C-alpha cells in the first residue's frame, strides 16, 4: 500500500479484497473511499463529500461527480455484482453513503486505536506499551493519504502525520524507560534527520546517547540542535532540551523524559466535533509554526460572538504544540462573559507568571513591573500563550512585546488591527457544508442526512455560527423524537428563535447581550452611539445599508453614523463588505430587534423609508426624465440628488435589493403611515424594474400596494398599483390578468378624473390587445390615448400612442399608414431627446421596412434601434432588436451573421427567463433552417 495509513482491505491506489487486487480509480475517487472509511460504518452525506473533495471551490457538477465516483467504487469493490442488485459494501443511505467495514479493517482507525491504547497503559507496563506501539507503527508505509487532494485529505494527512510522530516519540521514550538506549538511538537519529525542528526528538536523542555512555555524542547532538533552532527559527533551545543538556554536563543518571521538565500544558481539550476551517487552520499554522524563522509574536482571531474563535484557537494550539516545547499557557480573559467583568491586568499578570513557575511572593503588585518580569523570564523560552476572549487591545497590551520564540494567540470580538506585530484573522461563519457536518457530528449522520432540505434550512437559521449549531445539535441529541425539520420549524419564528437557541448554559442571546452591554456602558461616546445604532438596525429587515441610509435611520449626521457603523464592524456585530455597505447577520438582527420598545419604532423607520422613496424618485427622474413617475403619495423626507443618469442608474442597481426589502417590510407594517410610505417606495420602482425586466417584482409590488390601498381606502394608490401589476402580467404573458388590471386602472382614472392616467391606461390596453393579436381593439385604444394626450398636451402620451397606432396598422397590413405614424413618432421622440421611446420607434420602423422588402434600410434602422436599447439598458427591447436583426440577415442570405444575432437574442432571453421571447427565438431559428445557403 503506497498510502502511509489507508484502508487495510481497500488500498488508496490498488487494494486487496480477499486475495484479489483491485484498482480504486482516480485520485478523487480514492479520496471518496478515504472519507467513507474515516471511520467506516457511518453515513457520510453528499454535502460532506463535496466539501471534503473541493472545499469552497466545488464546481457546479460536483454532486454529479460524487455519484460517478461512488458508481466506480462499487464496480471496483464488487466486480461480480449482478446489474440491478444493491451493493453490500458501499450502500446508499438517505442523503449519503455508508461503507460497511469494521473500524479495525481500516489502517487509520486501527492505528489511532492502538496509539491511544498504548497511551492509557500504566507506565509500569513498558513492554506491553512497546508491543502495542510497534504494532501501530508497523501499519505505516510512507506518506499518509499520498496522491489524494482536497481539504479532507490535507486535514487527515496532517492529523495522521502528527499522530505518527507522537507514536514514534512515545516508542523512543518507552525504549529509554526499558533501558534499551541503543535501539532508541537508531530510531531517533533517523527521526531527527527527517524532522529537525521537532525539539522533543532532539531532547530524547541527547538523553539516549547519554544513557548509552556516549557523552561526547550527546553534547554534539545538543549543539547540533541548538544551532539548527538558531539558524532555522532564530530561537534558543527550550527548557526540556536545556534540562537534558544539564543532565549530560552533570554526568548524573539519566532521568525519565517525563521528569526532566515541568512544562505547563494549560490548553483545554481539543473538540472531538471540530469540523471545517481548513483554510483558517492552514493560515494559523503557517504563522505559529512556519517552515523557517520564529513563530509570529502576536496572532489574533477575531469575529462575532459564537463564531468559534476559541475552538479554532485551541484546535490550532494542539496542532502546533511540538513547536513550543516549553509549554502552552491559556487564560480566559472574560471579555465577553455575560454579567462578569473582564479580567483585570494585575490578575492577568499573576496568572501568566504563575504559569511559568513564579511564586506568588515574587510577583510584583505594580502591573508594569509584573509585565516587565513576564517578558524577562520568557527569554530563551519557546512558549505558546492563548489569551482567550480579550475585551480589547488595552486589556492585554502590557503582556505583548515578548521575546522571539514566544507566540501570543488572542481571541476577541474586537478588531486588533492596531496592535504592533499583530496579524489578525477575521473569522467568518461556517460554510453550508461545514455547518451540516458539524450538525452531523452532534446529532448523528443518519438523522441529519435523512432530511437534507430541512438541514439546509436549519443551517441558514443558525447563520453558520458554531455556537448556534452546537445548541441546535444538543437540542436534537436531547430530543431523539424530534426531526431536523421540527427544530427548523421552531427556529423559523423570529419571535422565539433566540429562546430556542438555548441549551444548558449555552445561549446565543447571552453572548450578543454581553457585546451590546459592553458598548452601552462604555465610557466612550462612540461606543454608546454604536449601541444605539445596533438597536435601530434591528428594526430594518433589509440585506444591507449604506452609511447615508443608516444616518437617516438614526437621525444623525452621516459622519457620526459612519463612526458608529465602523465601531460595530470592529466589534464584529456588523459586517462591512468591499462596497462599504453594512449587513447584520440574522441572529444579530433578531437580537437587536428586541432592544427598541414598540413606541420607538415608527419615527426611525419613517425617516429611512421616506428617504428611500424620495431618493428612488429622484434617481428614476434623473435616469430618464421623459418617463412620468407616480408622485401622489407625499414623502416628508428629502432624497439624495444625482449628478447624471449614470450615477442614478448605478445607485438604483446597487440599492435595488434593499429598496425591495424595505418596501415589502413597510407595506406589511400595521402602522398606516409606514404602509403608505412603503407603497410610495414600491410604486417608484415601476420604470427601473420595467427597464430591467423584473417581472415577478413588478407583480409582487403591485399586489402588495393594492392591499395597502384597500386597507387605506385609497383609490389613487390602487390606480397606480393596478398599473404596475398590469405591466408585470403583460411581461409575464398572462394577458387575461393584465387586461383585468389595466381595465381597473382605466376605471379608477376616470373616477378620479385623472386625464393623464386615463390616456396612459388606454396606451397600456393598446399594447396588451396587440400582444393578444386583437389589433382592432389595440388601434381603438391607441387612438383614444392620442386624442386625450393631445387634449392635455402630453407629448409623451402622444408619442406612445403613435407607436401603438403604427404597430397596429402594420399587423393589419396597412404598411403606408403604419410608416407615417411611426416616422412621426420617431421624429417627436428625437426632438424630445426620448432615447428609450425612439429605440422602440426605430425597431418598429426596421421591422416595417423588412416587411416591405427594403432589407438594407431595415437592417440599418434595426442597428440604430439596438444601439439605443443598449445605451438605455432596456433588456427586452435588445432581445426584440436582435431577433429582427437575425431575420434581416436571414433574408439577406447572411446566415453566419443571422446565427450570431439569434444566439445573442437567445442568451439574453434566457437571462431574462422570458418564455415568450424564447418561443420567438425558436420560430426564427426554424425559419432560418428552412432558408437557403448563405449568399
XYZ file of N, CA and C in Angstrom, residues 510-672:
489
model
N -27.223 35.449 25.187
C -26.349 35.970 26.242
C -25.026 36.464 25.673
N -24.515 35.766 24.654
C -23.278 36.220 24.036
C -23.441 37.560 23.349
N -24.548 37.727 22.627
C -24.813 39.001 21.963
C -25.085 40.100 22.975
N -25.798 39.748 24.051
C -26.122 40.744 25.083
C -24.862 41.270 25.745
N -23.877 40.401 25.935
C -22.641 40.849 26.568
C -21.932 41.877 25.698
N -21.890 41.639 24.398
C -21.239 42.598 23.494
C -21.974 43.933 23.486
N -23.305 43.863 23.430
C -24.082 45.109 23.407
C -23.945 45.859 24.731
N -23.954 45.133 25.838
C -23.828 45.765 27.154
C -22.482 46.460 27.290
N -21.443 45.816 26.751
C -20.110 46.427 26.820
C -20.105 47.783 26.125
N -20.770 47.874 24.978
C -20.847 49.154 24.268
C -21.732 50.151 25.002
N -22.853 49.680 25.489
C -23.828 50.569 26.142
C -23.244 51.255 27.366
N -22.454 50.525 28.144
C -21.932 51.062 29.405
C -20.496 51.554 29.290
N -20.041 51.728 28.069
C -18.678 52.201 27.857
C -18.548 53.677 28.226
N -17.328 54.081 28.548
C -17.046 55.494 28.816
C -16.873 56.286 27.518
N -16.797 55.598 26.384
C -16.542 56.272 25.105
C -17.857 56.559 24.377
N -18.012 57.791 23.909
C -19.246 58.207 23.253
C -19.507 57.391 21.990
N -18.452 57.056 21.248
C -18.651 56.302 20.011
C -19.192 54.908 20.305
N -18.803 54.316 21.433
C -19.342 53.008 21.805
C -20.831 53.098 22.091
N -21.215 54.130 22.823
C -22.644 54.282 23.169
C -23.459 54.581 21.914
N -22.885 55.374 20.988
C -23.570 55.640 19.714
C -23.708 54.352 18.902
N -22.693 53.501 18.962
C -22.750 52.221 18.252
C -23.840 51.335 18.833
N -23.992 51.338 20.161
C -25.047 50.534 20.793
C -26.424 51.013 20.349
N -26.609 52.341 20.277
C -27.902 52.880 19.814
C -28.135 52.519 18.351
N -27.081 52.590 17.541
C -27.215 52.260 16.124
C -27.590 50.784 15.945
N -26.970 49.892 16.727
C -27.285 48.475 16.610
C -28.757 48.231 16.899
N -29.292 48.876 17.927
C -30.701 48.694 18.261
C -31.603 49.136 17.110
N -31.256 50.251 16.463
C -32.074 50.749 15.354
C -31.939 49.856 14.120
N -30.746 49.343 13.885
C -30.556 48.455 12.731
C -31.410 47.199 12.852
N -31.680 46.784 14.068
C -32.520 45.614 14.271
C -33.958 45.821 13.827
N -34.365 47.074 13.617
C -35.733 47.359 13.164
C -35.915 47.098 11.671
N -34.810 47.073 10.927
C -34.886 47.100 9.471
C -34.554 45.719 8.910
N -35.457 45.179 8.093
C -35.260 43.844 7.519
C -34.809 43.958 6.070
N -33.584 44.433 5.885
C -33.039 44.618 4.541
C -31.693 43.906 4.457
N -31.244 43.561 3.239
C -29.973 42.822 3.135
C -28.756 43.623 3.545
N -28.744 44.930 3.289
C -27.607 45.755 3.702
C -28.008 47.221 3.667
N -27.170 48.062 4.269
C -27.419 49.501 4.294
C -26.135 50.247 3.982
N -26.298 51.428 3.405
C -25.176 52.347 3.226
C -25.108 53.265 4.443
N -23.998 53.974 4.590
C -23.830 54.855 5.741
C -24.850 55.993 5.726
N -25.175 56.522 4.517
C -26.130 57.630 4.460
C -27.525 57.169 4.889
N -27.900 55.937 4.523
C -29.203 55.437 4.940
C -29.238 55.205 6.439
N -28.146 54.679 7.002
C -28.087 54.476 8.450
C -28.178 55.808 9.187
N -27.609 56.849 8.597
C -27.696 58.169 9.222
C -29.149 58.648 9.282
N -29.911 58.429 8.194
C -31.332 58.807 8.206
C -32.101 57.986 9.228
N -31.798 56.707 9.312
C -32.462 55.846 10.293
C -32.242 56.369 11.703
N -31.013 56.750 12.003
C -30.680 57.198 13.358
C -30.972 58.674 13.590
N -31.194 59.415 12.510
C -31.448 60.842 12.668
C -30.227 61.616 13.116
N -29.029 61.190 12.607
C -27.771 61.840 12.984
C -27.007 62.177 11.711
N -25.992 63.041 11.796
C -25.177 63.333 10.606
C -24.482 62.072 10.090
N -24.214 62.067 8.791
C -23.634 60.870 8.181
C -22.269 60.533 8.779
N -21.475 61.532 9.112
C -20.157 61.267 9.711
C -20.305 60.525 11.036
N -21.252 60.971 11.853
C -21.483 60.311 13.140
C -21.982 58.883 12.947
N -22.869 58.700 11.980
C -23.378 57.354 11.692
C -22.251 56.451 11.211
N -21.367 56.993 10.364
C -20.247 56.202 9.858
C -19.335 55.724 10.968
N -19.078 56.577 11.942
C -18.231 56.186 13.078
C -18.889 55.070 13.886
N -20.196 55.187 14.092
C -20.912 54.148 14.846
C -20.894 52.822 14.097
N -21.083 52.871 12.790
C -21.059 51.650 11.984
C -19.675 51.010 11.995
N -18.643 51.842 11.881
C -17.274 51.304 11.923
C -16.999 50.639 13.268
N -17.513 51.247 14.347
C -17.295 50.656 15.680
C -17.994 49.302 15.794
N -19.200 49.201 15.249
C -19.913 47.919 15.263
C -19.188 46.885 14.415
N -18.589 47.340 13.324
C -17.829 46.423 12.482
C -16.589 45.926 13.220
N -15.900 46.829 13.920
C -14.723 46.428 14.691
C -15.095 45.447 15.795
N -16.315 45.593 16.340
C -16.799 44.680 17.385
C -17.413 43.416 16.803
N -17.388 43.298 15.485
C -17.888 42.117 14.767
C -19.381 41.863 15.025
N -20.110 42.939 15.261
C -21.562 42.842 15.346
C -22.203 43.235 14.025
N -21.382 43.659 13.100
C -21.846 44.142 11.806
C -20.773 43.774 10.791
N -21.200 43.371 9.598
C -20.247 43.043 8.543
C -20.197 44.183 7.532
N -18.988 44.555 7.145
C -18.812 45.581 6.104
C -18.225 44.895 4.878
N -18.896 45.049 3.709
C -18.404 44.368 2.515
C -17.472 45.282 1.732
N -16.989 44.774 0.597
C -15.999 45.520 -0.173
C -16.579 46.793 -0.764
N -17.892 46.889 -0.850
C -18.521 48.101 -1.387
C -18.713 49.159 -0.317
N -18.343 48.837 0.932
C -18.538 49.779 2.020
C -19.947 49.759 2.581
N -20.713 48.698 2.281
C -22.070 48.567 2.801
C -22.049 47.635 4.018
N -23.080 47.751 4.845
C -23.079 47.063 6.131
C -24.252 46.081 6.208
N -23.975 44.891 6.801
C -25.012 43.874 6.948
C -25.017 43.335 8.368
N -26.205 43.008 8.846
C -26.368 42.282 10.098
C -26.661 40.821 9.780
N -26.004 39.922 10.483
C -26.439 38.530 10.401
C -27.819 38.417 11.045
N -28.596 37.437 10.588
C -29.983 37.326 11.044
C -30.108 37.219 12.554
N -29.249 36.412 13.199
C -29.366 36.243 14.650
C -29.055 37.541 15.378
N -28.090 38.306 14.869
C -27.798 39.612 15.471
C -28.981 40.549 15.270
N -29.570 40.500 14.069
C -30.725 41.365 13.811
C -31.901 41.014 14.709
N -32.146 39.709 14.889
C -33.246 39.296 15.773
C -32.999 39.795 17.185
N -31.752 39.668 17.661
C -31.426 40.171 18.996
C -31.599 41.687 19.061
N -31.056 42.396 18.071
C -31.140 43.855 18.070
C -32.582 44.333 18.001
N -33.436 43.541 17.306
C -34.839 43.925 17.197
C -35.576 43.906 18.517
N -35.002 43.271 19.529
C -35.630 43.239 20.850
C -35.286 44.459 21.690
N -34.361 45.298 21.207
C -33.811 46.357 22.048
C -34.613 47.652 22.017
N -35.439 47.848 20.991
C -36.193 49.100 20.854
C -37.641 48.841 21.257
N -38.186 49.613 22.181
C -39.599 49.424 22.555
C -40.523 49.748 21.391
N -41.727 49.220 21.434
C -42.672 49.367 20.325
C -42.907 50.835 19.970
N -42.983 51.675 20.985
C -43.276 53.092 20.714
C -42.106 53.823 20.063
N -40.934 53.199 20.040
C -39.778 53.856 19.438
C -39.503 53.436 18.008
N -40.364 52.607 17.422
C -40.127 52.065 16.090
C -40.442 53.050 14.965
N -41.570 53.729 15.066
C -42.145 54.413 13.922
C -41.259 55.521 13.363
N -40.783 56.413 14.206
C -40.053 57.583 13.717
C -38.805 57.205 12.924
N -37.931 56.329 13.434
C -36.748 55.997 12.628
C -37.093 55.278 11.330
N -38.101 54.417 11.352
C -38.470 53.713 10.125
C -39.061 54.665 9.101
N -39.881 55.619 9.534
C -40.424 56.610 8.598
C -39.307 57.424 7.960
N -38.309 57.787 8.772
C -37.180 58.548 8.215
C -36.483 57.736 7.131
N -36.217 56.467 7.412
C -35.473 55.652 6.457
C -36.296 55.356 5.210
N -37.527 54.883 5.372
C -38.332 54.510 4.214
C -38.685 55.731 3.374
N -38.900 56.856 4.032
C -39.157 58.091 3.290
C -37.934 58.533 2.502
N -36.765 58.366 3.104
C -35.516 58.713 2.417
C -35.321 57.831 1.189
N -35.619 56.554 1.324
C -35.505 55.647 0.181
C -36.480 56.034 -0.929
N -37.742 56.327 -0.559
C -38.750 56.663 -1.572
C -38.373 57.934 -2.318
N -37.972 58.966 -1.576
C -37.598 60.227 -2.214
C -36.347 60.046 -3.078
N -35.387 59.252 -2.579
C -34.167 59.012 -3.346
C -34.444 58.259 -4.630
N -35.335 57.270 -4.563
C -35.660 56.496 -5.754
C -36.386 57.351 -6.781
N -37.302 58.198 -6.330
C -37.979 59.104 -7.274
C -36.966 60.005 -7.972
N -36.026 60.542 -7.195
C -35.009 61.421 -7.766
C -34.133 60.660 -8.760
N -33.733 59.429 -8.409
C -32.874 58.634 -9.288
C -33.601 58.275 -10.580
N -34.870 57.869 -10.470
C -35.629 57.478 -11.662
C -35.825 58.662 -12.594
N -36.094 59.848 -12.035
C -36.256 61.043 -12.882
C -34.942 61.407 -13.568
N -33.846 61.324 -12.821
C -32.542 61.672 -13.391
C -32.138 60.674 -14.471
N -32.425 59.375 -14.228
C -32.056 58.334 -15.194
C -32.811 58.501 -16.500
N -34.090 58.909 -16.438
C -34.881 59.081 -17.667
C -35.965 60.122 -17.409
N -35.662 61.385 -17.670
C -36.626 62.462 -17.389
C -37.859 62.426 -18.283
N -37.850 61.622 -19.336
C -39.002 61.544 -20.227
C -40.101 60.623 -19.708
N -39.793 59.845 -18.684
C -40.831 58.987 -18.111
C -41.573 59.759 -17.025
N -42.848 59.475 -16.865
C -43.663 60.135 -15.843
C -43.799 59.190 -14.662
N -43.441 59.674 -13.480
C -43.378 58.824 -12.288
C -44.501 59.185 -11.322
N -45.149 58.167 -10.713
C -46.219 58.455 -9.744
C -45.652 59.132 -8.498
N -46.209 60.289 -8.178
C -45.708 61.045 -7.008
C -46.848 61.480 -6.101
N -48.019 60.811 -6.219
C -49.181 61.314 -5.481
C -49.022 61.119 -3.979
N -48.303 60.092 -3.542
C -48.154 59.862 -2.107
C -47.064 60.787 -1.569
N -47.392 61.632 -0.596
C -46.385 62.581 -0.092
C -45.300 61.864 0.704
N -44.075 62.332 0.550
C -42.940 61.809 1.308
C -42.252 62.989 1.959
N -42.180 62.973 3.292
C -41.648 64.125 4.015
C -40.130 64.212 3.920
N -39.469 63.075 3.851
C -38.003 63.067 3.882
C -37.420 63.550 2.549
N -36.335 64.290 2.590
C -35.648 64.656 1.347
C -34.838 63.467 0.847
N -34.753 63.332 -0.457
C -33.933 62.278 -1.042
C -32.590 62.826 -1.467
N -31.715 61.957 -1.913
C -30.413 62.417 -2.375
C -30.495 62.858 -3.828
N -29.590 63.722 -4.227
C -29.538 64.219 -5.606
C -28.486 63.433 -6.388
N -28.625 63.433 -7.716
C -27.713 62.694 -8.582
C -27.202 63.614 -9.678
N -25.904 63.464 -9.979
C -25.291 64.351 -10.972
C -25.794 64.066 -12.375
N -25.946 62.784 -12.711
C -26.317 62.426 -14.079
C -26.970 61.049 -14.081
N -27.366 60.614 -15.288
C -28.069 59.337 -15.413
C -27.201 58.157 -14.993
N -25.895 58.224 -15.297
C -25.017 57.105 -14.928
C -24.986 56.906 -13.414
N -24.847 58.012 -12.678
C -24.819 57.898 -11.209
C -26.162 57.392 -10.683
N -27.250 57.888 -11.275
C -28.582 57.473 -10.833
C -28.802 55.989 -11.094
N -28.440 55.530 -12.289
C -28.616 54.108 -12.622
C -27.762 53.215 -11.743
N -26.532 53.653 -11.453
C -25.650 52.861 -10.584
C -26.236 52.751 -9.185
N -26.813 53.852 -8.689
C -27.424 53.818 -7.348
C -28.623 52.874 -7.321
N -29.457 52.941 -8.343
C -30.632 52.057 -8.394
C -30.198 50.596 -8.415
N -29.201 50.289 -9.250
C -28.743 48.894 -9.359
C -28.190 48.385 -8.028
N -27.428 49.226 -7.344
C -26.828 48.795 -6.075
C -27.867 48.674 -4.975
N -28.813 49.596 -4.949
C -29.777 49.632 -3.848
C -31.003 48.756 -4.083
N -31.193 48.229 -5.300
C -32.451 47.565 -5.633
C -32.870 46.490 -4.630
N -31.997 45.535 -4.233
C -32.451 44.529 -3.254
C -32.887 45.138 -1.929
N -32.179 46.182 -1.496
C -32.536 46.841 -0.243
C -33.847 47.595 -0.379
N -34.049 48.281 -1.510
C -35.288 49.022 -1.724
C -36.494 48.086 -1.761
N -36.343 46.942 -2.416
C -37.442 45.972 -2.482
C -37.791 45.448 -1.094
N -36.752 45.094 -0.322
C -36.997 44.573 1.027
C -37.623 45.636 1.913
N -37.160 46.876 1.796
C -37.721 47.960 2.609
C -39.181 48.208 2.246
N -39.495 48.201 0.949
C -40.880 48.414 0.518
C -41.781 47.305 1.047
N -41.317 46.063 0.965
C -42.127 44.932 1.448
C -42.360 45.035 2.949
N -41.305 45.373 3.705
C -41.460 45.494 5.158
C -42.440 46.603 5.520
N -42.288 47.743 4.864
C -43.137 48.883 5.198
C -44.597 48.616 4.839
N -44.836 48.026 3.663
C -46.223 47.788 3.254
C -46.911 46.753 4.131
N -46.116 45.885 4.784
C -46.701 44.869 5.668
C -46.884 45.385 7.088
N -46.406 46.588 7.379
C -46.473 47.106 8.744
C -47.905 47.509 9.103
N -48.342 47.229 10.334
C -49.707 47.612 10.724
C -49.917 49.119 10.827
N -48.826 49.877 10.934
C -48.962 51.331 11.026
C -49.310 51.895 9.652
N -50.369 52.706 9.553
C -50.837 53.227 8.262
C -49.805 54.117 7.586
